[in-house]
Coordinates of C-alpha atoms in Angstrom, one line a residue:
M411 CA 0.0 0.0 0.0
H412 CA 1.2 3.5 -0.9
P413 CA 2.6 5.3 2.2
G414 CA 0.2 8.3 1.7
A415 CA -3.0 6.3 1.8
Q416 CA -5.6 7.2 4.4
P417 CA -8.7 5.0 5.2
D418 CA -12.1 6.2 4.1
T419 CA -11.0 9.5 2.7
T420 CA -10.9 11.1 -0.7
V421 CA -7.7 12.5 -2.3
E422 CA -8.5 16.1 -1.4
D423 CA -9.9 15.2 2.0
T424 CA -6.6 13.6 3.0
A425 CA -4.8 17.0 3.2
E426 CA -7.4 18.4 5.6
T427 CA -7.4 15.2 7.6
E428 CA -3.6 15.4 8.0
R429 CA -3.7 19.0 9.0
K430 CA -6.3 18.3 11.7
A431 CA -4.2 15.4 12.9
E432 CA -1.1 17.6 13.0
R433 CA -2.9 20.3 15.0
E434 CA -4.3 17.7 17.4
A435 CA -0.8 16.2 17.8
E436 CA 0.8 19.6 18.4
L437 CA -1.7 21.1 20.7
E438 CA -3.4 19.2 23.5
R439 CA -6.6 20.2 25.2
P440 CA -7.8 21.9 27.2
S441 CA -5.5 24.8 26.4
G442 CA -5.3 23.7 22.8
P443 CA -7.4 26.3 21.1
S444 CA -5.5 29.3 22.5
Q445 CA -2.1 27.6 22.0
S446 CA -3.2 26.7 18.4
R447 CA -3.9 30.4 17.7
L448 CA -0.5 31.3 19.1
A449 CA 1.3 28.8 17.0
R450 CA -0.5 30.0 13.9
G451 CA 0.5 33.5 14.8
F452 CA 4.1 32.5 14.9
F453 CA 3.7 30.8 11.5
I454 CA 2.2 33.9 9.9
A455 CA 4.8 36.1 11.5
S456 CA 7.5 33.9 10.1
I457 CA 6.2 34.4 6.6
L458 CA 6.1 38.1 6.9
V459 CA 9.6 38.1 8.4
A460 CA 11.0 35.9 5.6
V461 CA 9.6 38.3 3.0
L462 CA 11.0 41.4 4.7
P463 CA 14.6 41.2 3.3
V464 CA 13.2 41.0 -0.2
A465 CA 11.1 44.1 0.3
V466 CA 13.8 46.1 2.1
A467 CA 16.5 45.2 -0.5
T468 CA 14.2 46.1 -3.4
T469 CA 13.0 49.3 -1.9
R470 CA 16.6 50.4 -1.2
A471 CA 17.6 49.6 -4.8
I472 CA 14.8 51.6 -6.3
Y473 CA 15.4 54.5 -3.9
T474 CA 19.1 54.6 -4.8
G475 CA 18.4 54.5 -8.6
W476 CA 19.4 51.0 -9.4
I477 CA 19.3 50.2 -13.1
P478 CA 20.1 46.8 -14.7
T479 CA 23.6 46.5 -16.3
E480 CA 25.3 43.7 -18.1
D481 CA 23.1 40.6 -18.5
N482 CA 20.5 42.1 -16.1
A483 CA 19.8 44.7 -18.8
L484 CA 19.0 41.9 -21.3
F485 CA 16.1 40.8 -19.1
S486 CA 14.8 44.4 -19.1
I487 CA 14.9 44.7 -22.9
R488 CA 13.3 41.3 -23.7
S489 CA 10.7 41.7 -21.0
R490 CA 9.5 45.0 -22.6
D491 CA 9.5 43.3 -26.0
L492 CA 6.6 41.0 -24.9
F493 CA 4.0 43.5 -25.9
T494 CA 5.4 44.0 -29.4
Y495 CA 4.5 41.7 -32.3
T496 CA 7.7 42.2 -34.2
H497 CA 10.1 41.5 -31.3
L498 CA 8.0 39.0 -29.3
P499 CA 10.6 36.8 -27.3
L500 CA 10.2 33.1 -28.0
I501 CA 13.4 31.8 -26.3
G502 CA 15.5 32.7 -23.3
T503 CA 18.7 34.6 -23.1
W504 CA 21.8 33.5 -25.0
S505 CA 23.7 30.7 -23.2
S506 CA 27.4 30.6 -22.6
A507 CA 27.2 26.9 -23.6
S508 CA 27.5 28.3 -27.1
L509 CA 31.2 28.9 -26.4
D510 CA 31.8 25.2 -26.2
V511 CA 29.9 24.1 -29.3
R512 CA 29.6 25.2 -32.9
S513 CA 26.1 26.4 -32.5
L514 CA 24.4 29.4 -30.9
V515 CA 22.1 28.2 -28.2
S516 CA 19.8 30.0 -25.8
H517 CA 18.1 29.0 -22.5
P518 CA 14.9 27.1 -23.4
G519 CA 12.2 29.7 -22.9
P520 CA 11.1 33.3 -22.1
L521 CA 8.7 32.6 -19.3
Y522 CA 10.6 34.8 -16.9
F523 CA 10.5 37.6 -19.4
D524 CA 6.7 37.2 -19.5
L525 CA 6.5 37.5 -15.7
L526 CA 8.5 40.8 -15.8
A527 CA 6.8 42.3 -18.8
V528 CA 4.1 44.4 -17.0
P529 CA 6.3 46.0 -14.3
A530 CA 9.1 46.5 -16.8
R531 CA 6.7 48.3 -19.1
L532 CA 5.2 50.4 -16.3
S533 CA 8.5 51.7 -15.2
G534 CA 11.1 52.6 -17.9
S535 CA 14.0 52.6 -15.4
G536 CA 15.3 49.6 -13.4
A537 CA 12.6 49.9 -10.8
G538 CA 10.1 47.8 -12.8
V539 CA 12.5 45.0 -13.3
A540 CA 13.6 44.9 -9.7
F541 CA 10.0 45.1 -8.5
G542 CA 9.0 42.3 -10.8
V543 CA 11.8 39.9 -9.6
A544 CA 10.9 40.8 -6.0
V545 CA 7.3 39.9 -6.6
V546 CA 8.3 36.5 -8.1
N547 CA 10.5 35.8 -5.1
T548 CA 7.9 36.9 -2.6
L549 CA 5.3 34.7 -4.2
C550 CA 7.7 31.7 -4.1
I551 CA 8.4 32.3 -0.3
V552 CA 4.6 32.5 0.4
G553 CA 4.0 29.4 -1.8
I554 CA 6.7 27.5 0.1
A555 CA 5.0 28.4 3.4
V556 CA 1.5 27.5 2.2
F557 CA 2.3 24.1 0.7
A558 CA 4.5 23.1 3.6
Y559 CA 1.6 24.0 5.9
R560 CA -0.9 22.0 3.8
R561 CA 1.2 18.9 4.3
G562 CA 2.5 19.4 7.9
G563 CA 0.7 22.2 9.7
V564 CA 2.2 25.2 11.4
L565 CA 5.4 23.4 12.5
A566 CA 6.3 22.4 8.9
G567 CA 5.4 25.8 7.6
T568 CA 7.6 27.6 10.2
V569 CA 10.5 25.3 9.6
A570 CA 10.2 25.9 5.9
M571 CA 10.4 29.6 6.5
A572 CA 13.5 29.2 8.6
A573 CA 15.2 27.2 5.8
T574 CA 14.1 29.8 3.2
A575 CA 15.4 32.7 5.3
G576 CA 18.7 30.8 5.6
M577 CA 19.0 30.5 1.9
C578 CA 18.1 34.1 1.3
W579 CA 20.8 35.1 3.9
S580 CA 23.3 33.0 1.9
M581 CA 22.3 34.9 -1.2
G582 CA 22.6 38.3 0.3
S583 CA 20.3 41.3 -0.2
E584 CA 21.4 42.2 -3.7
L585 CA 20.4 38.9 -5.2
L586 CA 16.9 39.0 -4.0
F587 CA 15.8 41.4 -6.8
E588 CA 18.4 40.5 -9.4
P589 CA 16.9 39.2 -12.7
W590 CA 20.1 37.3 -13.8
N591 CA 18.9 33.8 -14.4
P592 CA 21.3 31.7 -12.2
H593 CA 20.1 33.8 -9.2
S594 CA 16.5 34.5 -10.0
T595 CA 15.8 30.7 -10.3
M596 CA 17.0 29.9 -6.8
L597 CA 13.8 30.6 -4.8
P598 CA 11.5 29.2 -7.6
F599 CA 13.5 25.9 -7.5
L600 CA 13.1 25.7 -3.7
F601 CA 9.4 26.2 -4.2
F602 CA 9.4 23.5 -6.9
L603 CA 11.0 21.0 -4.4
V604 CA 8.2 21.7 -1.9
L605 CA 5.6 21.2 -4.7
V606 CA 7.2 17.9 -5.7
W607 CA 6.9 16.7 -2.1
S608 CA 3.3 17.9 -2.0
M609 CA 2.5 15.9 -5.1
T610 CA 4.0 12.7 -3.6
S611 CA 1.8 13.2 -0.6
G612 CA -1.3 13.3 -2.7
D613 CA -1.9 17.1 -2.9
L614 CA -3.6 17.5 -6.3
V615 CA -3.4 21.3 -6.1
A616 CA 0.4 21.1 -6.3
L617 CA 0.1 19.6 -9.8
P618 CA -0.6 22.7 -11.9
F619 CA 1.6 24.8 -9.6
G620 CA 4.4 22.3 -10.2
A621 CA 3.9 22.4 -13.9
F622 CA 4.3 26.2 -14.0
V623 CA 7.1 26.6 -11.5
G624 CA 9.1 23.7 -13.0
S625 CA 8.7 25.2 -16.5
L626 CA 9.8 28.6 -15.2
V627 CA 13.0 27.1 -13.7
V628 CA 13.9 25.0 -16.7
Q629 CA 13.2 27.7 -19.3
T630 CA 15.2 30.3 -17.4
H631 CA 18.5 28.3 -16.9
L632 CA 19.9 25.2 -18.6
S633 CA 21.5 23.8 -15.4
Y634 CA 18.0 22.6 -14.4
A635 CA 17.4 20.7 -17.6
L636 CA 17.9 17.3 -16.0
L637 CA 17.0 18.1 -12.4
V638 CA 13.5 19.3 -12.9
P639 CA 12.3 16.5 -15.2
I640 CA 13.6 13.9 -12.9
L641 CA 12.0 15.4 -9.8
G642 CA 8.8 16.2 -11.7
A643 CA 8.6 12.6 -12.7
W644 CA 9.2 11.5 -9.1
G645 CA 6.3 13.8 -8.0
I646 CA 3.9 12.5 -10.6
V647 CA 4.7 8.8 -9.9
G648 CA 4.2 9.4 -6.2
L649 CA 0.9 11.1 -6.8
L650 CA -0.3 8.2 -9.0
L651 CA 0.7 5.7 -6.4
F652 CA -1.2 7.7 -3.8
V653 CA -4.3 7.8 -6.0
R654 CA -4.0 4.1 -6.7
A655 CA -3.8 3.3 -3.0
E656 CA -6.9 5.4 -2.4
R657 CA -8.8 3.6 -5.1
R658 CA -8.0 0.3 -3.6
R659 CA -8.9 1.5 -0.1
D660 CA -12.4 2.8 -1.1
S661 CA -13.4 1.6 -4.6
G662 CA -16.9 2.9 -4.0
A663 CA -15.8 6.5 -3.9
W664 CA -13.5 6.1 -7.0
P665 CA -15.8 7.6 -9.6
E666 CA -16.1 10.9 -7.8
R667 CA -12.4 10.8 -6.9
R668 CA -11.4 10.1 -10.5
V669 CA -13.2 13.3 -11.6
R670 CA -11.1 15.3 -9.2
V671 CA -7.9 13.6 -10.4
L672 CA -8.7 14.2 -14.1
R673 CA -9.6 17.8 -13.4
F674 CA -6.3 18.7 -11.8
G675 CA -4.4 16.5 -14.2
A676 CA -6.0 18.4 -17.1
A677 CA -5.2 21.7 -15.4
G678 CA -1.6 20.7 -15.0
A679 CA -1.4 19.6 -18.7
A680 CA -3.0 22.9 -19.8
V681 CA -0.5 24.9 -17.8
L682 CA 2.4 22.9 -19.2
I683 CA 1.2 23.6 -22.8
V684 CA 0.7 27.3 -22.3
C685 CA 4.1 27.6 -20.6
W686 CA 5.9 26.0 -23.6
L687 CA 3.9 27.6 -26.4
Q688 CA 6.5 30.3 -27.2
P689 CA 9.5 27.9 -27.4
L690 CA 7.5 25.5 -29.5
I691 CA 6.5 28.4 -31.9
E692 CA 10.2 29.2 -32.3
Q693 CA 11.1 25.5 -32.8
F694 CA 8.8 25.1 -35.7
T695 CA 9.0 28.6 -37.3
S696 CA 12.8 29.2 -37.0
S697 CA 14.6 29.7 -40.3
G698 CA 17.3 27.2 -39.2
S699 CA 17.3 24.6 -36.5
G700 CA 15.0 25.4 -33.6
N701 CA 16.5 26.2 -30.2
L702 CA 15.2 23.0 -28.7
T703 CA 16.9 21.0 -31.5
R704 CA 20.1 22.9 -30.9
L705 CA 20.0 22.2 -27.2
V706 CA 19.6 18.5 -27.8
D707 CA 22.5 18.5 -30.3
T708 CA 24.6 20.4 -27.8
A709 CA 23.9 17.8 -25.1
R710 CA 25.1 15.1 -27.5
S711 CA 28.3 16.9 -28.6
Q712 CA 30.0 17.6 -25.3
K713 CA 33.4 17.5 -26.9
A714 CA 35.3 18.4 -23.8
G715 CA 33.5 15.7 -21.9
T716 CA 31.8 15.8 -18.5
I717 CA 33.3 16.4 -15.1
G718 CA 32.6 12.8 -14.0
Y719 CA 30.7 11.4 -11.1
G720 CA 33.6 11.4 -8.7
F721 CA 34.3 15.1 -9.1
G722 CA 30.6 15.7 -9.3
A723 CA 30.2 14.1 -5.9
R724 CA 32.9 16.4 -4.5
V725 CA 31.0 19.4 -5.9
V726 CA 27.7 18.3 -4.4
A727 CA 29.2 17.5 -1.0
T728 CA 30.8 20.9 -0.8
V729 CA 27.4 22.6 -0.5
V730 CA 25.0 20.0 1.0
A731 CA 27.1 17.9 3.2
L732 CA 30.1 19.9 4.4
P733 CA 30.2 23.2 6.5
P734 CA 29.2 25.9 6.1
W735 CA 26.6 23.9 4.0
F736 CA 24.2 26.3 2.2
F737 CA 24.7 29.1 4.6
R738 CA 26.8 32.3 4.1
P739 CA 29.6 32.7 2.9
S740 CA 29.3 29.5 0.8
L741 CA 27.6 31.2 -2.2
K742 CA 30.4 33.8 -2.4
E743 CA 33.4 31.5 -1.9
R744 CA 32.5 28.1 -3.4
F745 CA 33.7 27.2 -6.9
L746 CA 35.7 30.4 -7.5
S747 CA 39.4 30.7 -8.2
G748 CA 41.3 29.5 -5.2
W749 CA 38.6 27.0 -4.2
H750 CA 39.9 23.5 -3.6
A751 CA 37.5 20.6 -3.9
P752 CA 37.4 18.3 -0.9
S753 CA 39.0 14.9 -1.3
L754 CA 36.8 12.1 -2.8
G755 CA 37.0 10.2 0.4
L756 CA 35.8 13.1 2.5
A757 CA 33.0 13.9 0.0
L758 CA 31.8 10.3 0.0
F759 CA 32.0 10.0 3.8
S760 CA 30.0 13.3 4.3
L761 CA 27.4 12.3 1.7
G762 CA 27.1 8.8 3.2
L763 CA 26.5 10.4 6.6
L764 CA 23.8 12.7 5.1
A765 CA 22.2 9.6 3.5
A766 CA 22.3 7.8 6.8
V767 CA 20.5 10.8 8.5
L768 CA 17.9 10.7 5.8
V769 CA 17.4 6.9 6.2
A770 CA 17.1 7.3 10.0
C771 CA 14.5 10.1 9.7
G772 CA 12.6 8.1 7.1
W773 CA 12.6 5.0 9.2
D774 CA 11.4 6.9 12.2
A775 CA 8.6 8.6 10.1
R776 CA 7.5 5.3 8.8
R777 CA 7.5 3.7 12.2
R778 CA 5.3 6.6 13.5
R779 CA 3.1 6.3 10.4
D780 CA 3.9 10.0 9.6
R781 CA 3.2 9.5 5.9
P782 CA 3.7 13.1 4.7
F783 CA 7.1 13.3 6.2
L784 CA 8.1 9.8 5.1
W785 CA 7.6 11.2 1.5
C786 CA 9.3 14.4 2.4
I787 CA 12.4 12.5 3.4
A788 CA 12.1 10.3 0.3
T789 CA 11.8 13.4 -1.9
A790 CA 14.9 14.8 -0.3
G791 CA 16.7 11.6 -1.1
A792 CA 15.5 11.7 -4.7
G793 CA 16.7 15.3 -4.9
L794 CA 20.2 14.2 -3.7
A795 CA 20.4 11.4 -6.2
A796 CA 19.3 13.7 -9.0
A797 CA 21.9 16.2 -7.9
L798 CA 24.7 13.6 -8.1
L799 CA 23.5 12.6 -11.5
T800 CA 23.3 16.2 -12.8
A801 CA 26.7 17.2 -11.4
G802 CA 28.4 14.1 -12.8
R803 CA 27.1 14.8 -16.2
G804 CA 28.0 18.5 -16.0
P805 CA 30.1 19.5 -19.0
V806 CA 33.6 20.8 -18.9
T807 CA 33.4 24.3 -20.4
V808 CA 35.8 27.0 -21.5
F809 CA 35.6 28.3 -17.9
G810 CA 36.9 25.0 -16.5
K811 CA 35.4 21.9 -14.7
V812 CA 33.2 24.0 -12.4
T813 CA 31.4 27.2 -13.4
P814 CA 29.9 28.7 -10.3
H815 CA 26.7 29.9 -11.8
T816 CA 25.8 26.5 -13.3
F817 CA 25.6 25.0 -9.8
R818 CA 23.4 27.5 -8.0
W819 CA 20.7 24.9 -7.7
L820 CA 22.8 23.2 -4.9
W821 CA 21.8 25.9 -2.4
P822 CA 18.0 25.4 -2.8
L823 CA 18.6 21.7 -2.6
G824 CA 20.7 22.1 0.6
A825 CA 17.9 24.3 2.1
F826 CA 15.3 21.6 1.3
L827 CA 17.5 18.8 2.8
F828 CA 17.7 20.9 6.0
F829 CA 14.0 21.4 6.0
A830 CA 13.2 17.7 5.5
V831 CA 15.4 16.6 8.4
A832 CA 14.5 19.5 10.8
A833 CA 10.8 19.2 10.2
T834 CA 10.8 15.4 10.6
V835 CA 12.7 15.7 13.9
G836 CA 10.4 18.5 15.0
R837 CA 7.4 16.3 14.3
R838 CA 8.9 13.6 16.5
L839 CA 9.5 16.1 19.3
T840 CA 6.0 17.5 18.9
R841 CA 4.3 14.2 19.2
R842 CA 6.3 13.3 22.2
A843 CA 5.6 16.7 23.8
A844 CA 4.3 16.5 27.3
T845 CA 2.3 19.8 27.0
S846 CA 1.0 22.0 24.3
V847 CA 3.3 24.7 25.6
R848 CA 6.3 22.7 24.5
S849 CA 4.8 22.3 21.0
V850 CA 4.2 26.0 20.6
A851 CA 7.6 26.7 22.0
L852 CA 9.1 24.6 19.1
V853 CA 7.2 26.6 16.5
G854 CA 8.2 29.8 18.2
G855 CA 11.8 28.7 18.2
F856 CA 11.9 28.3 14.4
A857 CA 10.0 31.6 14.0
L858 CA 12.8 33.2 16.1
V859 CA 15.5 31.6 13.9
T860 CA 13.7 33.1 10.8
L861 CA 13.6 36.5 12.5
V862 CA 17.4 36.4 13.3
L863 CA 18.3 35.3 9.7
A864 CA 16.1 37.9 8.2
A865 CA 17.4 40.6 10.4
I866 CA 21.1 39.9 9.6
N867 CA 20.1 39.9 5.9
L868 CA 18.8 43.4 5.9
P869 CA 22.1 45.3 5.4
Y870 CA 23.6 45.5 1.9
A871 CA 25.4 42.3 0.9
N872 CA 26.3 40.9 -2.5
E873 CA 27.2 37.3 -2.3
G874 CA 26.6 36.2 -5.8
R875 CA 29.4 37.4 -8.1
G876 CA 27.0 38.1 -10.9
P877 CA 26.0 41.3 -12.7
N878 CA 24.9 43.0 -9.5
S879 CA 28.5 42.8 -8.3
Q880 CA 29.2 45.5 -10.9
E881 CA 26.8 48.0 -9.3
Y882 CA 29.8 50.4 -9.2
A883 CA 29.0 50.9 -12.9
I884 CA 25.5 52.1 -12.3
P885 CA 26.2 55.9 -11.7
A886 CA 28.3 56.1 -15.0
A887 CA 25.7 54.1 -16.9
R888 CA 22.9 56.3 -15.6
D889 CA 24.8 59.4 -16.5
L890 CA 25.5 58.1 -20.0
G891 CA 21.8 57.4 -20.5
S892 CA 20.9 60.9 -19.5
H893 CA 22.9 62.2 -22.5
M894 CA 21.3 59.9 -25.1
G895 CA 18.4 62.2 -25.8
S896 CA 20.4 63.6 -28.8
L897 CA 19.9 60.2 -30.5
E898 CA 16.1 60.3 -30.5
G899 CA 14.7 60.4 -34.0
R900 CA 18.0 59.2 -35.5
G901 CA 17.4 55.5 -35.5
P902 CA 17.6 52.7 -36.4
L903 CA 21.1 52.5 -35.0
L904 CA 23.5 49.7 -35.5
V905 CA 24.7 48.1 -32.2
D906 CA 27.9 46.4 -33.2
D907 CA 29.1 45.0 -29.9
L908 CA 27.9 44.9 -26.3
Y909 CA 31.2 43.9 -24.8
H910 CA 33.9 46.0 -26.5
R911 CA 36.0 46.1 -23.4
G912 CA 35.8 42.4 -22.6
F913 CA 33.4 39.7 -21.6
A914 CA 30.7 40.7 -19.2
E915 CA 31.4 44.5 -19.6
P916 CA 28.6 46.3 -17.7
Y917 CA 27.8 49.2 -19.9
G918 CA 26.7 47.8 -23.3
G919 CA 23.5 46.2 -22.1
A920 CA 22.5 49.4 -20.2
V921 CA 23.1 51.5 -23.3
V922 CA 20.8 49.3 -25.4
A923 CA 18.2 49.3 -22.6
E924 CA 18.2 53.1 -22.7
L925 CA 17.8 53.1 -26.4
Q926 CA 14.7 50.9 -26.1
R927 CA 13.4 53.1 -23.2
R928 CA 13.6 56.2 -25.4
G929 CA 11.9 54.5 -28.3
I930 CA 15.1 54.5 -30.5
P931 CA 15.1 51.4 -32.7
F932 CA 18.3 49.5 -33.1
V933 CA 19.6 46.5 -35.1
V934 CA 22.6 44.2 -34.5
R935 CA 25.0 42.4 -36.8
D936 CA 26.7 39.8 -34.6
P937 CA 24.8 36.4 -34.8
Q938 CA 25.0 36.1 -31.0
L939 CA 23.2 39.4 -30.6
V940 CA 20.7 38.5 -33.2
R941 CA 20.0 35.4 -31.2
Q942 CA 19.6 37.5 -28.1
F943 CA 17.4 40.4 -29.4
G944 CA 15.4 38.5 -32.1
P945 CA 15.6 38.0 -35.8
A946 CA 13.6 41.2 -36.5
R947 CA 16.6 43.2 -35.3
R948 CA 19.1 41.6 -37.7
F949 CA 21.2 44.1 -39.6
N950 CA 20.8 43.5 -43.4
G951 CA 23.3 46.0 -44.6
H952 CA 21.0 48.9 -45.2
N953 CA 18.5 49.1 -42.4
A954 CA 20.6 51.2 -40.0

C-alpha cells in the first residue's frame, strides 16, 4: 500500500485530515485552542519576516536609482518586448554553452521575461524589473509556506520559513531582486522541491503549480534541464501511487475521486502547454534549427567531456554535506578561483553520513506512520540522487570543470534537505511533547530563527558574483543614459558589440536598454546578438 493512503478519505480530503491530525498532535486540550492560535500567529509572522529582506533590498535599490547593467539589462529589454508583435521573445537569453559548441544556443524559454513584462513596461527605469523579480521571489516564499503548511501544519510551515530565510541570507540582499537567471531561479527551485513533495503526498493542487514553476525554472536556466524533469517525474509517480492506493482502499468513492484527479491533471497539462507555447513556436518557425533541437544537439556533442561522477560528488558534497553547508559565505566563496575541492574520500563520507541521517529520519517517520514526512524524506533523497547525476554529467566548459553559476541549484537543494530533516525531527519532538506549551515553543523557536536570519540579511550584501556585483558601474551608466536624448529620431542605430571592453562588460546592455526606453530602434550584426534580441533586429546592410 502507498505510504500516503488514508482510510475512508478522498484524495483532497486527506490533506485536511492530516492538517487536523497535526494540530491535534501539536496542541493538546484543554489549552489547545489558545495555543493553536499562538502557533498560527508564529507561523504567519515567520512568513512576513521571511519576505522582509526582499522588500527592504528592493526598496533600497529603487530608492538609490538601481538600473540593470550587463546581463541584467537583457532581461529588461526582452521583457519590454513581450507587448510587441515584431520582437516577441520566443526563447530565453543567450547561453554561454554556445562557447563550447559550434552552434548558438539559448536557454529554453522566455517565461521569466513574461512575468517581468508588465512591471518592466510600467517603469522605464530599473525599478520595474527589480520590483518584478521581488514579486516573483515573494510569491515563491509564500508558496513554500502555504504548501508546507498544507502537508505538515504550522510546524512544517515555520521550519520551511527558517530554511528559506537561511538560503536568502546566503544569497545576500542584492540577489533578492536581481533578474540574472542563475540567481532569479533559486527561490523558484526551492518552491518546486516543496511542490514535488506535496505531489508525492497526494496534494492535487500542487500539480498545476508544479507544472508552472518547473517550466519557469527549466526555461530560465539550462542547469535545471535534467534536475526538474527527474524530480517532476518523481512527484507524478508518487501522486499516481497515492491515487492508486486510495482507489483500492475505497473503490466505491473512486468515480467521484477520478473526476477530481482528471480535473487537476487536465489543469496541469494545460498549464504545461501554455508555458511551452513560445519555445514551440520558435522551434517550428525558425529559419534554421530550432532552439530545442540545438539544445539536444549540444547535449550530445560535449566535446570536452563531463566532469565525471567522482568530481561531481565532491562538488555536491561541498554545499549540501560539508560546512558551512548552504549558509553564508558559501555562495560567495565556493567554486571560484582559489577554491579546492574536498577529497573524494571526505566527500563520499559526508554524503554517506547525510544519507544515513535521511534513512534514519525516514525509518522513524514510517514507524510513527507519519506519511507526509516519510515522503518528504524520500523526496529529499530523490533530490540528492538527481543532484549527483546532474553534477556528474555536467560539461567541462571554457571556464573549467566547475562554473559557479551553473551549480546555484545546490543551495535550494541544501535548504530543502535541511527542512526535511529539521521538520521530521520536529514532528517527532512535537508528538512526544508532554504539554502543548512545549509544542508551541518549538514553533516559536523556528520563528525566532527566521527572525534572526532575516534581520542579519537586511544590510547591503552581495554574495553572488553576478551582474549586480558590478553596481559600481550604475552611476556612470545612468549618466551616460541621460545624454542619449540627442539620439532620439536618428534610429535605427547599429549596435555592433555589447562587450567591446571584454566579456561581461557592464555598460553595453545598459546603453541598449536606454535606447529601447527612449523608443530609439536598433539592429545588430553579430549572430549572438541577433539570437539575443530576435531576428527582426538583424542588420541586413541597409536598415541602420
